[in-house]
mmCIF file of C-alpha atoms in Angstrom:
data_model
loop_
_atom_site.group_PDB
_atom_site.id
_atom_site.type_symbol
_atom_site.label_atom_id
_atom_site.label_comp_id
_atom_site.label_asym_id
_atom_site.label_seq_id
_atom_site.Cartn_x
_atom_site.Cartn_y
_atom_site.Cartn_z
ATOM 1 C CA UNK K 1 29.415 -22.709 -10.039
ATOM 2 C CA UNK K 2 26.133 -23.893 -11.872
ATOM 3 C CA UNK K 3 25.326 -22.629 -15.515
ATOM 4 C CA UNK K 4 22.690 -19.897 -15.720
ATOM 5 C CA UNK K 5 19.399 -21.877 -16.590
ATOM 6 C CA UNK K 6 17.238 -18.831 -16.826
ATOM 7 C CA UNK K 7 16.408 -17.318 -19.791
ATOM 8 C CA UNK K 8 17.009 -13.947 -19.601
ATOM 9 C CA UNK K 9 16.399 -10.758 -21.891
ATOM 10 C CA UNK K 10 18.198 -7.410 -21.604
ATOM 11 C CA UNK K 11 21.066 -8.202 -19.054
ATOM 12 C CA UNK K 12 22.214 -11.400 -20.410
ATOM 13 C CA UNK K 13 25.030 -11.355 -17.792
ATOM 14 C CA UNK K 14 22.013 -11.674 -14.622
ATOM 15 C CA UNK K 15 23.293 -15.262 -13.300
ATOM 16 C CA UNK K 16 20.510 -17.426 -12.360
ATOM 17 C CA UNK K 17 21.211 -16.702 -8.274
ATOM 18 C CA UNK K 18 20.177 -13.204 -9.422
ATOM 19 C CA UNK K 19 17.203 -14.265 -10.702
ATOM 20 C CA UNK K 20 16.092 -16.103 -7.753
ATOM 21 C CA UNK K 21 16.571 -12.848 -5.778
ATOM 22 C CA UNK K 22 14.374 -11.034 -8.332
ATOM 23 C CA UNK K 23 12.031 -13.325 -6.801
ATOM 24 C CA UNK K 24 12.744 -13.475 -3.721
ATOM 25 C CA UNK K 25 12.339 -9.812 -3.822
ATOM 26 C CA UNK K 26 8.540 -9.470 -5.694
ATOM 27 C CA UNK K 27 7.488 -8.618 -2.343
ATOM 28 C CA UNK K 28 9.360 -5.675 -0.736
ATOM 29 C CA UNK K 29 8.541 -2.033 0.608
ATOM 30 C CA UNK K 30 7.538 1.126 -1.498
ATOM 31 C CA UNK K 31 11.067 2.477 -1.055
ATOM 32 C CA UNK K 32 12.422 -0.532 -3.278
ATOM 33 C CA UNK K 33 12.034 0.637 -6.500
ATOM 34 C CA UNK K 34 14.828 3.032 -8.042
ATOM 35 C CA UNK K 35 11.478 4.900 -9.156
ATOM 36 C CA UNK K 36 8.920 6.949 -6.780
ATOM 37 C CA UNK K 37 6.532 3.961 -5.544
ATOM 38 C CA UNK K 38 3.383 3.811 -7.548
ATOM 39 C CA UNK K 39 1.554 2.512 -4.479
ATOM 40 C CA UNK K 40 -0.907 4.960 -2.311
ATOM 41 C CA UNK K 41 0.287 3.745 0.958
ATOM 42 C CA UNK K 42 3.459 2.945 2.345
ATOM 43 C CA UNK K 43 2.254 -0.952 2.462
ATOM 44 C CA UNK K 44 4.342 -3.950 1.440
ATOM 45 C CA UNK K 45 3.612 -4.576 -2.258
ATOM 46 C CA UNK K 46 3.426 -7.792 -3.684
ATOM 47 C CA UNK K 47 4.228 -8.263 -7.547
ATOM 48 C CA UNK K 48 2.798 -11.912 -7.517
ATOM 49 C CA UNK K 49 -0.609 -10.684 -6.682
ATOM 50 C CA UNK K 50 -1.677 -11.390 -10.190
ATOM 51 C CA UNK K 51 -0.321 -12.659 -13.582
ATOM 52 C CA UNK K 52 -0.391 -9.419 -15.313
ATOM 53 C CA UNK K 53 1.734 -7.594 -11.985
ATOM 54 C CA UNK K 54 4.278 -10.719 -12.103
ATOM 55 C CA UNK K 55 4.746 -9.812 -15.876
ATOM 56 C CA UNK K 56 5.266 -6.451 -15.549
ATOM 57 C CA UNK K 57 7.642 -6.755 -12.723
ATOM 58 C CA UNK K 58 9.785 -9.748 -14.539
ATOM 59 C CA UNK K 59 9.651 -7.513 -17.245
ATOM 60 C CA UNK K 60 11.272 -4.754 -15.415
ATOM 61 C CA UNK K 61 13.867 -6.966 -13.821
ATOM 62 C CA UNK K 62 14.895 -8.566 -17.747
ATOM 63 C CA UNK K 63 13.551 -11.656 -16.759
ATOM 64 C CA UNK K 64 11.987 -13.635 -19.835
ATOM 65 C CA UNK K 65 8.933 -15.406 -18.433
ATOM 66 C CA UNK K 66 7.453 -18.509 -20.331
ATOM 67 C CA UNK K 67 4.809 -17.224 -22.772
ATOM 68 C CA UNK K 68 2.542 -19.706 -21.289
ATOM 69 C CA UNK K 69 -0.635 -18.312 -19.760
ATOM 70 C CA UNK K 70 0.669 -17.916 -15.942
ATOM 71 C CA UNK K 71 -2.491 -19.565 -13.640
ATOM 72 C CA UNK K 72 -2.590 -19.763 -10.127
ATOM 73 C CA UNK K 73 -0.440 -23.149 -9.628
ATOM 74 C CA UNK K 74 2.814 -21.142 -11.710
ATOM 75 C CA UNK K 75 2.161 -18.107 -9.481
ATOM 76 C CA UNK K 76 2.449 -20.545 -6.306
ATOM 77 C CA UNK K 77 5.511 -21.941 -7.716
ATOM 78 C CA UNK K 78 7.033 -18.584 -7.632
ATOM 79 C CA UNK K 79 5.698 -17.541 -4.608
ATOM 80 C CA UNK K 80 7.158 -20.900 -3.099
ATOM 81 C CA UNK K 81 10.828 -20.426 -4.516
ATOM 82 C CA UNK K 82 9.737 -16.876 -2.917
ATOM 83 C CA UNK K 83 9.460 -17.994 0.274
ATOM 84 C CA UNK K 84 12.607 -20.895 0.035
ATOM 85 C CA UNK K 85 14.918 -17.713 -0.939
ATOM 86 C CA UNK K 86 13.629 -16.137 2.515
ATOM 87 C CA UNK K 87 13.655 -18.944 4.794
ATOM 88 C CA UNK K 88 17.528 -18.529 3.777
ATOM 89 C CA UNK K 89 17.929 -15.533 5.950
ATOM 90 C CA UNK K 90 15.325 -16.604 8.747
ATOM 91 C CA UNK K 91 16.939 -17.977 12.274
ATOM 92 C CA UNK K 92 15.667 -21.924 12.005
ATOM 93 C CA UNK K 93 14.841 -21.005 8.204
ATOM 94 C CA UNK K 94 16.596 -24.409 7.358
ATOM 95 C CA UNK K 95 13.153 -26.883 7.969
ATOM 96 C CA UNK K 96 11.206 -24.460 5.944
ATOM 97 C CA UNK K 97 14.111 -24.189 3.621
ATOM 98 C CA UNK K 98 13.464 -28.259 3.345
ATOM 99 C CA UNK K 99 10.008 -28.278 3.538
ATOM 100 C CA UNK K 100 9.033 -25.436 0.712
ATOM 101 C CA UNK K 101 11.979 -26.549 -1.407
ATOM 102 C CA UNK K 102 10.510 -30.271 -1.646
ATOM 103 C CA UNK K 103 7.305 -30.504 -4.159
ATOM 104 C CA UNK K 104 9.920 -27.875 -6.768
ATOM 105 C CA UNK K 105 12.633 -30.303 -6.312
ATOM 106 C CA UNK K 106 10.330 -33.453 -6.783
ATOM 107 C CA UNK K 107 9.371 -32.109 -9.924
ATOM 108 C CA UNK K 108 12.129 -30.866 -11.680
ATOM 109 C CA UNK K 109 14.104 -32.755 -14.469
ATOM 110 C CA UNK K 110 17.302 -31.999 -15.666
ATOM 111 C CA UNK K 111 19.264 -33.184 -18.667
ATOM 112 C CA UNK K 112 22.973 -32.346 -20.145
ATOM 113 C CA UNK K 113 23.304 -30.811 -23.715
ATOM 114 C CA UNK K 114 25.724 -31.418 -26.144
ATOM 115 C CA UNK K 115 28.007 -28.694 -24.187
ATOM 116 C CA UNK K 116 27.507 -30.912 -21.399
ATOM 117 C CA UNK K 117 25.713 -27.948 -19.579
ATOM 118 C CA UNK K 118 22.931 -29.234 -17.351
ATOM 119 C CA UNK K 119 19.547 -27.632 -18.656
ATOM 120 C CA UNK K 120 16.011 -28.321 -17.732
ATOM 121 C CA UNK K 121 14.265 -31.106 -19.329
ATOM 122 C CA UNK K 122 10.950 -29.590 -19.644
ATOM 123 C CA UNK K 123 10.135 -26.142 -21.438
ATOM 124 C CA UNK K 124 7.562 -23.560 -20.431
ATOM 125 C CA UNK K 125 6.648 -22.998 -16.411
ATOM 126 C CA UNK K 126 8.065 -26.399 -15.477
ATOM 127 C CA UNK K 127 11.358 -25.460 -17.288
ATOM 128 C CA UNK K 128 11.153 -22.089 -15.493
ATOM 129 C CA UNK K 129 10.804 -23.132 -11.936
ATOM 130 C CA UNK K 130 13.520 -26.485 -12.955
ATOM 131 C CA UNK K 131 16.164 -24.134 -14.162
ATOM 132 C CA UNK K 132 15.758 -21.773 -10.699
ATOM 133 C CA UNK K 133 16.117 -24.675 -8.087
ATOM 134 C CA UNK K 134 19.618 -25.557 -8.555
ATOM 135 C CA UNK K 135 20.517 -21.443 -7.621
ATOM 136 C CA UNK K 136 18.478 -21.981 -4.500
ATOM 137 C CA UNK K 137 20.716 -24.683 -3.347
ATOM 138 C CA UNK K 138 23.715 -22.361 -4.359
ATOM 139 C CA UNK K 139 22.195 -19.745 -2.275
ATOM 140 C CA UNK K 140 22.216 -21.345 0.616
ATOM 141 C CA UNK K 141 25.872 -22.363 0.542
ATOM 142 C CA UNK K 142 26.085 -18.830 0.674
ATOM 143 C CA UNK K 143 23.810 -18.392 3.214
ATOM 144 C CA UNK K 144 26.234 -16.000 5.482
ATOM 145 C CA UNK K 145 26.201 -13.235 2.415
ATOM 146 C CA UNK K 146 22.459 -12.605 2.432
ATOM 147 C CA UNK K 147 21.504 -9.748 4.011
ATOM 148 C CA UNK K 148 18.519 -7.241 4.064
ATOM 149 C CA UNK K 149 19.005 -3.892 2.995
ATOM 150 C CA UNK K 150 19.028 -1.507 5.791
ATOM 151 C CA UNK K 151 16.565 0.696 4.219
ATOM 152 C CA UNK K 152 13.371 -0.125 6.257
ATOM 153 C CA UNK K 153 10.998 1.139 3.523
ATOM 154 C CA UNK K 154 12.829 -1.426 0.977
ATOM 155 C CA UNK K 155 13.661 -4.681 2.898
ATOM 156 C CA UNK K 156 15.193 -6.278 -0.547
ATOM 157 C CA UNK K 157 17.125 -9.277 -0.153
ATOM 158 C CA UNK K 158 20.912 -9.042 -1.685
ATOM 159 C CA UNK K 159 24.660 -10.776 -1.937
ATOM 160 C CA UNK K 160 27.085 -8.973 -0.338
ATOM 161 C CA UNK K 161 30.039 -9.567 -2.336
ATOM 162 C CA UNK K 162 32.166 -7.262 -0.557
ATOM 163 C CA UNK K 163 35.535 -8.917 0.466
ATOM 164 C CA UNK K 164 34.676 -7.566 4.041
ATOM 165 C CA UNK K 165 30.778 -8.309 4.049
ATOM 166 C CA UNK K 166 30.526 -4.934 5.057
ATOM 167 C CA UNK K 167 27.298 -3.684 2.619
ATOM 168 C CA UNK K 168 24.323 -2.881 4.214
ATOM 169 C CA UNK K 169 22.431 -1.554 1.317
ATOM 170 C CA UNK K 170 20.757 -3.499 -2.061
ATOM 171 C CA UNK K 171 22.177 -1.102 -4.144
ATOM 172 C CA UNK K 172 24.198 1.798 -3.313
ATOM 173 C CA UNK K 173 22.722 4.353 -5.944
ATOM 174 C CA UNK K 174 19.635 4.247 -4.295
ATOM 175 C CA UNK K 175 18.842 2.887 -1.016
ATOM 176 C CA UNK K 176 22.451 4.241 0.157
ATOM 177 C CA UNK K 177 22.044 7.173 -1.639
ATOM 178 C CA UNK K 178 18.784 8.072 -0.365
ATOM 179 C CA UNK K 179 19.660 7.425 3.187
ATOM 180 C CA UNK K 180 23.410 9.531 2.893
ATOM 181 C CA UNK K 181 20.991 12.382 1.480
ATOM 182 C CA UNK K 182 18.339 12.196 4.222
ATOM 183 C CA UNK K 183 21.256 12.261 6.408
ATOM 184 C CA UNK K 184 22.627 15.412 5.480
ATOM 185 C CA UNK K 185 19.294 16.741 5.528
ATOM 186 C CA UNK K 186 18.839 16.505 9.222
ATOM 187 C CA UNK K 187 22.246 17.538 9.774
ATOM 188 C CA UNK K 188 21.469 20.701 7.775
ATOM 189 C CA UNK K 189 18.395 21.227 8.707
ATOM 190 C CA UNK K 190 17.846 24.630 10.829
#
């Protein structure tokens, strides 16, 4: 198992293959939030529109970003390691896997501490994107665990770390809940 490289505020326990699914899942439907969506339309939202949306929604997700201005090249990092996360899940997803994975992987440095942890060499956005990279490479050895949540107005990418792979939703206490309660309401219904 690799060392968390991600620095992380609030939930210090969120392991850096977490993380990557935070950003794997800045682009989802309005049912994804535990909250009522703030968007108009029932339209995909995408949190890595703009800097100050990517903030907000790393903020949410206790996710320390650099404090670096974020510019268009970061933003295409993370909407690269984005797309890697998805090609995970996609039939033939393996080339673009290889082929979106290769300019972050070029770049990244890595060096040990005096704990012998590997950490990024860099700090700031390179350090960022270097200490995600080696979780997308752990992701995909557990390729056969990622799954989409059922809930068509979410679509958020997840684990399933069910001894049985048996989950179908991102989270239980909402998606599930939602769709057990909508359910019951058409079974009520007179």
């Amino acid at each position: 198992m690799l060392v968390n490289m991600i620095p992380v505020t609030g939930r210090a326990d969120l392991p850096g293959i977490e993380a990557l699914l935070s950003i794997a899942n800045s682009r989802h439907g309005p049912g994804a939030h535990a909250w009522p969506s703030r968007l108009s339309s029932d339209a995909v939202h995408d949190h890595l529109e703009s800097a100050d949306e990517a903030r907000g929604y790393f903020a949410e997700e206790g996710i320390a970003l650099p404090a670096q201005r974020m510019g268009p090249r970061q933003l295409d990092a993370l909407r690269r390691l984005r797309e890697a996360t998805w090609a995970l899940v996609e039939a033939g997803g393996v080339a673009r896997l290889a082929r979106l994975s290769a300019p972050l992987v070029s770049r990244a440095r890595f060096r040990f501490d005096q704990t012998g942890s590997l950490q990024p060499a860099e700090s700031g956005w390179p350090g960022f994107v270097a200490g995600v990279v080696p979780s997308l490479f752990e992701l995909s050895s557990l390729r056969e665990r990622l799954k989409i949540c059922r809930n068509p107005e979410c679509g958020w990418l997840f684990l399933d770390r069910t001894r049985n792979q048996n989950r179908v939703w991102c989270d239980m206490s909402f998606c599930g809940n939602r769709a057990k309660v909508s359910r019951h309401s058409r079974r009520h219904r007179p």
